[in-house]
Amino acid sequence: MSLIRTENLSKRFGDLEVLSDINMTVNPGEVVVIIGASGAGKSTFLRSLNTLETITSGKIYVEDELFVHAENGEIIDSMDKEKHKALLLEMGMVFQRFNLFPHKTAKENLMLAPINVRGLSPEEAEKKALELLERVGLSDKADVYPSKLSGGQQQRVAIARALAMEPKLMLFDEPTSALDPELVGEVLNVMKDLASQGMTMIVVTHEMGFAREVADRVVFMADGIILEEGPPEEIFTNPKEEKTKQFLNSVL
């Protein structure tokens, strides 16, 4: 059973086609890393999976059940609202910007959704929050506000916050692009740890070392289409498409 699958997924903004006929399957426990130049459609694809963007046409399946089906800009079929909402909660997302609540401590940022959405008691939510902060190496920052944390620390809190909802799938949209170079490693290490523990992940990133080391599959996107995909060694050492070669030559 696939965890998430798209069929002929397309997205337009007016006359601009940002995604065209994207077909992708991600299986449980798989780490898929999407690479490509800015404007290739990578982030739009990621945001389409959890309906932050409404697709123009195509189908998205979650655990082999139809999640949403659109044609010509209209949703023509989707699962019932309660199940749709439940499945959205199974997708954690980490953005370029950390989006932490500035008036809440690190621990409180992690507790909000489990209490308000999952119905955990404050005691249960606090216990989970502290465990997750320890998992991302920030147990000593539980009572610290975001403004007192480095960018890398804030992003690790954001990852922990997504994990607090116990997702089956984690979506990462260039999670290190807003960080100073010396802080990138601490976030990538948390992501590597997640991957080693079997978390299903779709990662949009410009970190080629991470893609090469951690991905089960690398997907190269250009001009809104999947141009090439395969195991990291195949993509990085023997790319078939000229655009893939040009991109890799520019970033490696």
PDB file of N, CA and C in Angstrom, residues 10-82:
ATOM      1  N   SER A  10      -1.834  18.468 -11.841  1.00  0.00           N
ATOM      2  CA  SER A  10      -1.445  19.721 -12.487  1.00  0.00           C
ATOM      3  C   SER A  10      -1.929  20.900 -11.654  1.00  0.00           C
ATOM      4  N   LYS A  11      -1.198  21.991 -11.766  1.00  0.00           N
ATOM      5  CA  LYS A  11      -1.564  23.200 -11.039  1.00  0.00           C
ATOM      6  C   LYS A  11      -1.261  24.414 -11.903  1.00  0.00           C
ATOM      7  N   ARG A  12      -2.266  25.280 -12.049  1.00  0.00           N
ATOM      8  CA  ARG A  12      -2.102  26.529 -12.794  1.00  0.00           C
ATOM      9  C   ARG A  12      -2.363  27.715 -11.881  1.00  0.00           C
ATOM     10  N   PHE A  13      -1.624  28.770 -12.101  1.00  0.00           N
ATOM     11  CA  PHE A  13      -1.927  30.075 -11.520  1.00  0.00           C
ATOM     12  C   PHE A  13      -2.263  30.970 -12.705  1.00  0.00           C
ATOM     13  N   GLY A  14      -3.558  31.129 -12.981  1.00  0.00           N
ATOM     14  CA  GLY A  14      -3.956  31.864 -14.176  1.00  0.00           C
ATOM     15  C   GLY A  14      -3.512  31.115 -15.419  1.00  0.00           C
ATOM     16  N   ASP A  15      -2.751  31.792 -16.281  1.00  0.00           N
ATOM     17  CA  ASP A  15      -2.263  31.157 -17.507  1.00  0.00           C
ATOM     18  C   ASP A  15      -0.957  30.399 -17.297  1.00  0.00           C
ATOM     19  N   LEU A  16      -0.380  30.519 -16.105  1.00  0.00           N
ATOM     20  CA  LEU A  16       0.920  29.896 -15.838  1.00  0.00           C
ATOM     21  C   LEU A  16       0.726  28.491 -15.294  1.00  0.00           C
ATOM     22  N   GLU A  17       1.231  27.499 -16.020  1.00  0.00           N
ATOM     23  CA  GLU A  17       1.165  26.117 -15.542  1.00  0.00           C
ATOM     24  C   GLU A  17       2.419  25.825 -14.724  1.00  0.00           C
ATOM     25  N   VAL A  18       2.218  25.643 -13.434  1.00  0.00           N
ATOM     26  CA  VAL A  18       3.335  25.458 -12.507  1.00  0.00           C
ATOM     27  C   VAL A  18       3.677  23.979 -12.358  1.00  0.00           C
ATOM     28  N   LEU A  19       2.671  23.119 -12.433  1.00  0.00           N
ATOM     29  CA  LEU A  19       2.865  21.670 -12.374  1.00  0.00           C
ATOM     30  C   LEU A  19       2.097  21.041 -13.519  1.00  0.00           C
ATOM     31  N   SER A  20       2.691  20.032 -14.145  1.00  0.00           N
ATOM     32  CA  SER A  20       2.051  19.401 -15.284  1.00  0.00           C
ATOM     33  C   SER A  20       2.172  17.880 -15.207  1.00  0.00           C
ATOM     34  N   ASP A  21       1.035  17.219 -15.027  1.00  0.00           N
ATOM     35  CA  ASP A  21       0.976  15.754 -15.081  1.00  0.00           C
ATOM     36  C   ASP A  21       2.008  15.085 -14.175  1.00  0.00           C
ATOM     37  N   ILE A  22       1.981  15.432 -12.898  1.00  0.00           N
ATOM     38  CA  ILE A  22       2.918  14.835 -11.951  1.00  0.00           C
ATOM     39  C   ILE A  22       2.368  13.498 -11.457  1.00  0.00           C
ATOM     40  N   ASN A  23       3.114  12.444 -11.704  1.00  0.00           N
ATOM     41  CA  ASN A  23       2.770  11.113 -11.206  1.00  0.00           C
ATOM     42  C   ASN A  23       3.872  10.668 -10.254  1.00  0.00           C
ATOM     43  N   MET A  24       3.493  10.470  -9.009  1.00  0.00           N
ATOM     44  CA  MET A  24       4.492  10.075  -8.008  1.00  0.00           C
ATOM     45  C   MET A  24       3.848   9.157  -6.977  1.00  0.00           C
ATOM     46  N   THR A  25       4.589   8.150  -6.561  1.00  0.00           N
ATOM     47  CA  THR A  25       4.148   7.256  -5.497  1.00  0.00           C
ATOM     48  C   THR A  25       5.211   7.242  -4.412  1.00  0.00           C
ATOM     49  N   VAL A  26       4.772   7.395  -3.166  1.00  0.00           N
ATOM     50  CA  VAL A  26       5.687   7.333  -2.030  1.00  0.00           C
ATOM     51  C   VAL A  26       5.179   6.249  -1.092  1.00  0.00           C
ATOM     52  N   ASN A  27       6.036   5.304  -0.785  1.00  0.00           N
ATOM     53  CA  ASN A  27       5.662   4.167   0.049  1.00  0.00           C
ATOM     54  C   ASN A  27       6.050   4.401   1.502  1.00  0.00           C
ATOM     55  N   PRO A  28       5.397   3.698   2.434  1.00  0.00           N
ATOM     56  CA  PRO A  28       5.730   3.860   3.857  1.00  0.00           C
ATOM     57  C   PRO A  28       7.215   3.621   4.112  1.00  0.00           C
ATOM     58  N   GLY A  29       7.811   4.516   4.889  1.00  0.00           N
ATOM     59  CA  GLY A  29       9.211   4.387   5.251  1.00  0.00           C
ATOM     60  C   GLY A  29      10.185   4.912   4.218  1.00  0.00           C
ATOM     61  N   GLU A  30       9.681   5.425   3.098  1.00  0.00           N
ATOM     62  CA  GLU A  30      10.549   5.896   2.021  1.00  0.00           C
ATOM     63  C   GLU A  30      10.911   7.368   2.231  1.00  0.00           C
ATOM     64  N   VAL A  31      12.143   7.704   1.882  1.00  0.00           N
ATOM     65  CA  VAL A  31      12.589   9.099   1.895  1.00  0.00           C
ATOM     66  C   VAL A  31      12.794   9.533   0.448  1.00  0.00           C
ATOM     67  N   VAL A  32      11.954  10.457  -0.006  1.00  0.00           N
ATOM     68  CA  VAL A  32      12.036  10.971  -1.369  1.00  0.00           C
ATOM     69  C   VAL A  32      12.507  12.418  -1.298  1.00  0.00           C
ATOM     70  N   VAL A  33      13.595  12.713  -1.986  1.00  0.00           N
ATOM     71  CA  VAL A  33      14.133  14.070  -1.995  1.00  0.00           C
ATOM     72  C   VAL A  33      13.922  14.664  -3.381  1.00  0.00           C
ATOM     73  N   ILE A  34      13.288  15.838  -3.421  1.00  0.00           N
ATOM     74  CA  ILE A  34      13.004  16.521  -4.678  1.00  0.00           C
ATOM     75  C   ILE A  34      13.996  17.661  -4.846  1.00  0.00           C
ATOM     76  N   ILE A  35      14.697  17.642  -5.981  1.00  0.00           N
ATOM     77  CA  ILE A  35      15.682  18.681  -6.269  1.00  0.00           C
ATOM     78  C   ILE A  35      15.315  19.374  -7.583  1.00  0.00           C
ATOM     79  N   GLY A  36      15.938  20.515  -7.817  1.00  0.00           N
ATOM     80  CA  GLY A  36      15.679  21.268  -9.037  1.00  0.00           C
ATOM     81  C   GLY A  36      15.883  22.744  -8.781  1.00  0.00           C
ATOM     82  N   ALA A  37      15.973  23.511  -9.845  1.00  0.00           N
ATOM     83  CA  ALA A  37      16.196  24.953  -9.733  1.00  0.00           C
ATOM     84  C   ALA A  37      14.981  25.644  -9.129  1.00  0.00           C
ATOM     85  N   SER A  38      15.172  26.829  -8.623  1.00  0.00           N
ATOM     86  CA  SER A  38      14.051  27.638  -8.131  1.00  0.00           C
ATOM     87  C   SER A  38      13.052  27.843  -9.265  1.00  0.00           C
ATOM     88  N   GLY A  39      11.770  27.736  -8.941  1.00  0.00           N
ATOM     89  CA  GLY A  39      10.734  27.903  -9.949  1.00  0.00           C
ATOM     90  C   GLY A  39      10.360  26.632 -10.674  1.00  0.00           C
ATOM     91  N   ALA A  40      10.953  25.498 -10.249  1.00  0.00           N
ATOM     92  CA  ALA A  40      10.672  24.224 -10.927  1.00  0.00           C
ATOM     93  C   ALA A  40       9.308  23.650 -10.558  1.00  0.00           C
ATOM     94  N   GLY A  41       8.722  24.155  -9.451  1.00  0.00           N
ATOM     95  CA  GLY A  41       7.427  23.652  -9.013  1.00  0.00           C
ATOM     96  C   GLY A  41       7.497  22.758  -7.790  1.00  0.00           C
ATOM     97  N   LYS A  42       8.674  22.631  -7.210  1.00  0.00           N
ATOM     98  CA  LYS A  42       8.889  21.704  -6.096  1.00  0.00           C
ATOM     99  C   LYS A  42       8.016  22.037  -4.891  1.00  0.00           C
ATOM    100  N   SER A  43       8.067  23.280  -4.440  1.00  0.00           N
ATOM    101  CA  SER A  43       7.298  23.675  -3.251  1.00  0.00           C
ATOM    102  C   SER A  43       5.800  23.646  -3.515  1.00  0.00           C
ATOM    103  N   THR A  44       5.404  24.029  -4.727  1.00  0.00           N
ATOM    104  CA  THR A  44       3.977  23.977  -5.073  1.00  0.00           C
ATOM    105  C   THR A  44       3.467  22.543  -5.028  1.00  0.00           C
ATOM    106  N   PHE A  45       4.278  21.605  -5.503  1.00  0.00           N
ATOM    107  CA  PHE A  45       3.887  20.201  -5.434  1.00  0.00           C
ATOM    108  C   PHE A  45       3.701  19.770  -3.992  1.00  0.00           C
ATOM    109  N   LEU A  46       4.646  20.117  -3.143  1.00  0.00           N
ATOM    110  CA  LEU A  46       4.567  19.734  -1.734  1.00  0.00           C
ATOM    111  C   LEU A  46       3.313  20.317  -1.085  1.00  0.00           C
ATOM    112  N   ARG A  47       3.036  21.584  -1.367  1.00  0.00           N
ATOM    113  CA  ARG A  47       1.877  22.258  -0.774  1.00  0.00           C
ATOM    114  C   ARG A  47       0.561  21.723  -1.338  1.00  0.00           C
ATOM    115  N   SER A  48       0.617  21.141  -2.527  1.00  0.00           N
ATOM    116  CA  SER A  48      -0.593  20.539  -3.096  1.00  0.00           C
ATOM    117  C   SER A  48      -0.978  19.255  -2.367  1.00  0.00           C
ATOM    118  N   LEU A  49       0.030  18.548  -1.867  1.00  0.00           N
ATOM    119  CA  LEU A  49      -0.241  17.261  -1.227  1.00  0.00           C
ATOM    120  C   LEU A  49      -1.109  17.421   0.018  1.00  0.00           C
ATOM    121  N   ASN A  50      -0.889  18.501   0.766  1.00  0.00           N
ATOM    122  CA  ASN A  50      -1.706  18.688   1.981  1.00  0.00           C
ATOM    123  C   ASN A  50      -2.713  19.824   1.820  1.00  0.00           C
ATOM    124  N   THR A  51      -3.051  20.104   0.572  1.00  0.00           N
ATOM    125  CA  THR A  51      -4.129  21.030   0.183  1.00  0.00           C
ATOM    126  C   THR A  51      -3.885  22.483   0.605  1.00  0.00           C
ATOM    127  N   LEU A  52      -2.640  22.856   0.904  1.00  0.00           N
ATOM    128  CA  LEU A  52      -2.344  24.278   1.058  1.00  0.00           C
ATOM    129  C   LEU A  52      -2.500  24.987  -0.284  1.00  0.00           C
ATOM    130  N   GLU A  53      -2.301  24.236  -1.365  1.00  0.00           N
ATOM    131  CA  GLU A  53      -2.635  24.707  -2.712  1.00  0.00           C
ATOM    132  C   GLU A  53      -3.718  23.778  -3.263  1.00  0.00           C
ATOM    133  N   THR A  54      -4.717  24.344  -3.920  1.00  0.00           N
ATOM    134  CA  THR A  54      -5.768  23.540  -4.540  1.00  0.00           C
ATOM    135  C   THR A  54      -5.331  23.159  -5.942  1.00  0.00           C
ATOM    136  N   ILE A  55      -5.291  21.872  -6.220  1.00  0.00           N
ATOM    137  CA  ILE A  55      -4.821  21.436  -7.534  1.00  0.00           C
ATOM    138  C   ILE A  55      -5.829  21.818  -8.615  1.00  0.00           C
ATOM    139  N   THR A  56      -5.323  22.009  -9.829  1.00  0.00           N
ATOM    140  CA  THR A  56      -6.182  22.350 -10.961  1.00  0.00           C
ATOM    141  C   THR A  56      -6.800  21.098 -11.564  1.00  0.00           C
ATOM    142  N   SER A  57      -5.998  20.043 -11.655  1.00  0.00           N
ATOM    143  CA  SER A  57      -6.527  18.778 -12.158  1.00  0.00           C
ATOM    144  C   SER A  57      -5.665  17.632 -11.653  1.00  0.00           C
ATOM    145  N   GLY A  58      -6.235  16.429 -11.705  1.00  0.00           N
ATOM    146  CA  GLY A  58      -5.514  15.243 -11.266  1.00  0.00           C
ATOM    147  C   GLY A  58      -6.102  14.662 -10.001  1.00  0.00           C
ATOM    148  N   LYS A  59      -5.425  13.640  -9.495  1.00  0.00           N
ATOM    149  CA  LYS A  59      -5.903  12.926  -8.305  1.00  0.00           C
ATOM    150  C   LYS A  59      -4.767  12.768  -7.306  1.00  0.00           C
ATOM    151  N   ILE A  60      -5.145  12.843  -6.035  1.00  0.00           N
ATOM    152  CA  ILE A  60      -4.228  12.525  -4.942  1.00  0.00           C
ATOM    153  C   ILE A  60      -4.856  11.399  -4.132  1.00  0.00           C
ATOM    154  N   TYR A  61      -4.089  10.346  -3.906  1.00  0.00           N
ATOM    155  CA  TYR A  61      -4.535   9.231  -3.072  1.00  0.00           C
ATOM    156  C   TYR A  61      -3.697   9.208  -1.800  1.00  0.00           C
ATOM    157  N   VAL A  62      -4.337   8.949  -0.664  1.00  0.00           N
ATOM    158  CA  VAL A  62      -3.633   8.751   0.593  1.00  0.00           C
ATOM    159  C   VAL A  62      -3.980   7.355   1.096  1.00  0.00           C
ATOM    160  N   GLU A  63      -2.957   6.550   1.320  1.00  0.00           N
ATOM    161  CA  GLU A  63      -3.144   5.144   1.707  1.00  0.00           C
ATOM    162  C   GLU A  63      -4.121   4.454   0.756  1.00  0.00           C
ATOM    163  N   ASP A  64      -3.931   4.729  -0.524  1.00  0.00           N
ATOM    164  CA  ASP A  64      -4.687   4.123  -1.626  1.00  0.00           C
ATOM    165  C   ASP A  64      -6.172   4.492  -1.636  1.00  0.00           C
ATOM    166  N   GLU A  65      -6.557   5.482  -0.839  1.00  0.00           N
ATOM    167  CA  GLU A  65      -7.933   6.008  -0.907  1.00  0.00           C
ATOM    168  C   GLU A  65      -7.897   7.374  -1.582  1.00  0.00           C
ATOM    169  N   LEU A  66      -8.891   7.637  -2.416  1.00  0.00           N
ATOM    170  CA  LEU A  66      -8.947   8.920  -3.108  1.00  0.00           C
ATOM    171  C   LEU A  66      -9.092  10.051  -2.103  1.00  0.00           C
ATOM    172  N   PHE A  67      -8.111  10.943  -2.093  1.00  0.00           N
ATOM    173  CA  PHE A  67      -8.096  12.094  -1.193  1.00  0.00           C
ATOM    174  C   PHE A  67      -8.806  13.268  -1.846  1.00  0.00           C
ATOM    175  N   VAL A  68      -8.427  13.540  -3.102  1.00  0.00           N
ATOM    176  CA  VAL A  68      -9.081  14.624  -3.838  1.00  0.00           C
ATOM    177  C   VAL A  68      -8.894  14.387  -5.333  1.00  0.00           C
ATOM    178  N   HIS A  69      -9.918  14.773  -6.094  1.00  0.00           N
ATOM    179  CA  HIS A  69      -9.885  14.660  -7.558  1.00  0.00           C
ATOM    180  C   HIS A  69     -10.404  15.979  -8.121  1.00  0.00           C
ATOM    181  N   ALA A  70      -9.595  16.601  -8.955  1.00  0.00           N
ATOM    182  CA  ALA A  70      -9.981  17.884  -9.552  1.00  0.00           C
ATOM    183  C   ALA A  70      -9.852  17.814 -11.066  1.00  0.00           C
ATOM    184  N   GLU A  71     -10.708  18.568 -11.745  1.00  0.00           N
ATOM    185  CA  GLU A  71     -10.610  18.722 -13.194  1.00  0.00           C
ATOM    186  C   GLU A  71     -10.954  20.169 -13.540  1.00  0.00           C
ATOM    187  N   ASN A  72     -10.128  20.772 -14.378  1.00  0.00           N
ATOM    188  CA  ASN A  72     -10.382  22.142 -14.856  1.00  0.00           C
ATOM    189  C   ASN A  72     -10.630  23.125 -13.716  1.00  0.00           C
ATOM    190  N   GLY A  73      -9.867  22.965 -12.657  1.00  0.00           N
ATOM    191  CA  GLY A  73      -9.948  23.916 -11.554  1.00  0.00           C
ATOM    192  C   GLY A  73     -11.064  23.686 -10.565  1.00  0.00           C
ATOM    193  N   GLU A  74     -11.813  22.609 -10.720  1.00  0.00           N
ATOM    194  CA  GLU A  74     -12.917  22.320  -9.802  1.00  0.00           C
ATOM    195  C   GLU A  74     -12.712  20.968  -9.140  1.00  0.00           C
ATOM    196  N   ILE A  75     -12.988  20.907  -7.841  1.00  0.00           N
ATOM    197  CA  ILE A  75     -12.944  19.643  -7.111  1.00  0.00           C
ATOM    198  C   ILE A  75     -14.203  18.864  -7.468  1.00  0.00           C
ATOM    199  N   ILE A  76     -14.008  17.689  -8.066  1.00  0.00           N
ATOM    200  CA  ILE A  76     -15.185  16.909  -8.472  1.00  0.00           C
ATOM    201  C   ILE A  76     -15.409  15.684  -7.583  1.00  0.00           C
ATOM    202  N   ASP A  77     -14.412  15.367  -6.755  1.00  0.00           N
ATOM    203  CA  ASP A  77     -14.600  14.250  -5.835  1.00  0.00           C
ATOM    204  C   ASP A  77     -13.558  14.352  -4.731  1.00  0.00           C
ATOM    205  N   SER A  78     -13.955  14.010  -3.522  1.00  0.00           N
ATOM    206  CA  SER A  78     -13.008  13.928  -2.406  1.00  0.00           C
ATOM    207  C   SER A  78     -13.659  13.108  -1.304  1.00  0.00           C
ATOM    208  N   MET A  79     -12.848  12.630  -0.376  1.00  0.00           N
ATOM    209  CA  MET A  79     -13.423  11.853   0.726  1.00  0.00           C
ATOM    210  C   MET A  79     -14.183  12.784   1.668  1.00  0.00           C
ATOM    211  N   ASP A  80     -14.981  12.200   2.546  1.00  0.00           N
ATOM    212  CA  ASP A  80     -15.821  13.027   3.419  1.00  0.00           C
ATOM    213  C   ASP A  80     -14.950  13.888   4.335  1.00  0.00           C
ATOM    214  N   LYS A  81     -15.536  14.993   4.788  1.00  0.00           N
ATOM    215  CA  LYS A  81     -14.759  16.035   5.463  1.00  0.00           C
ATOM    216  C   LYS A  81     -14.030  15.536   6.700  1.00  0.00           C
ATOM    217  N   GLU A  82     -14.691  14.699   7.491  1.00  0.00           N
ATOM    218  CA  GLU A  82     -14.067  14.240   8.723  1.00  0.00           C
ATOM    219  C   GLU A  82     -12.832  13.385   8.439  1.00  0.00           C
TER     220      GLU A  82
END
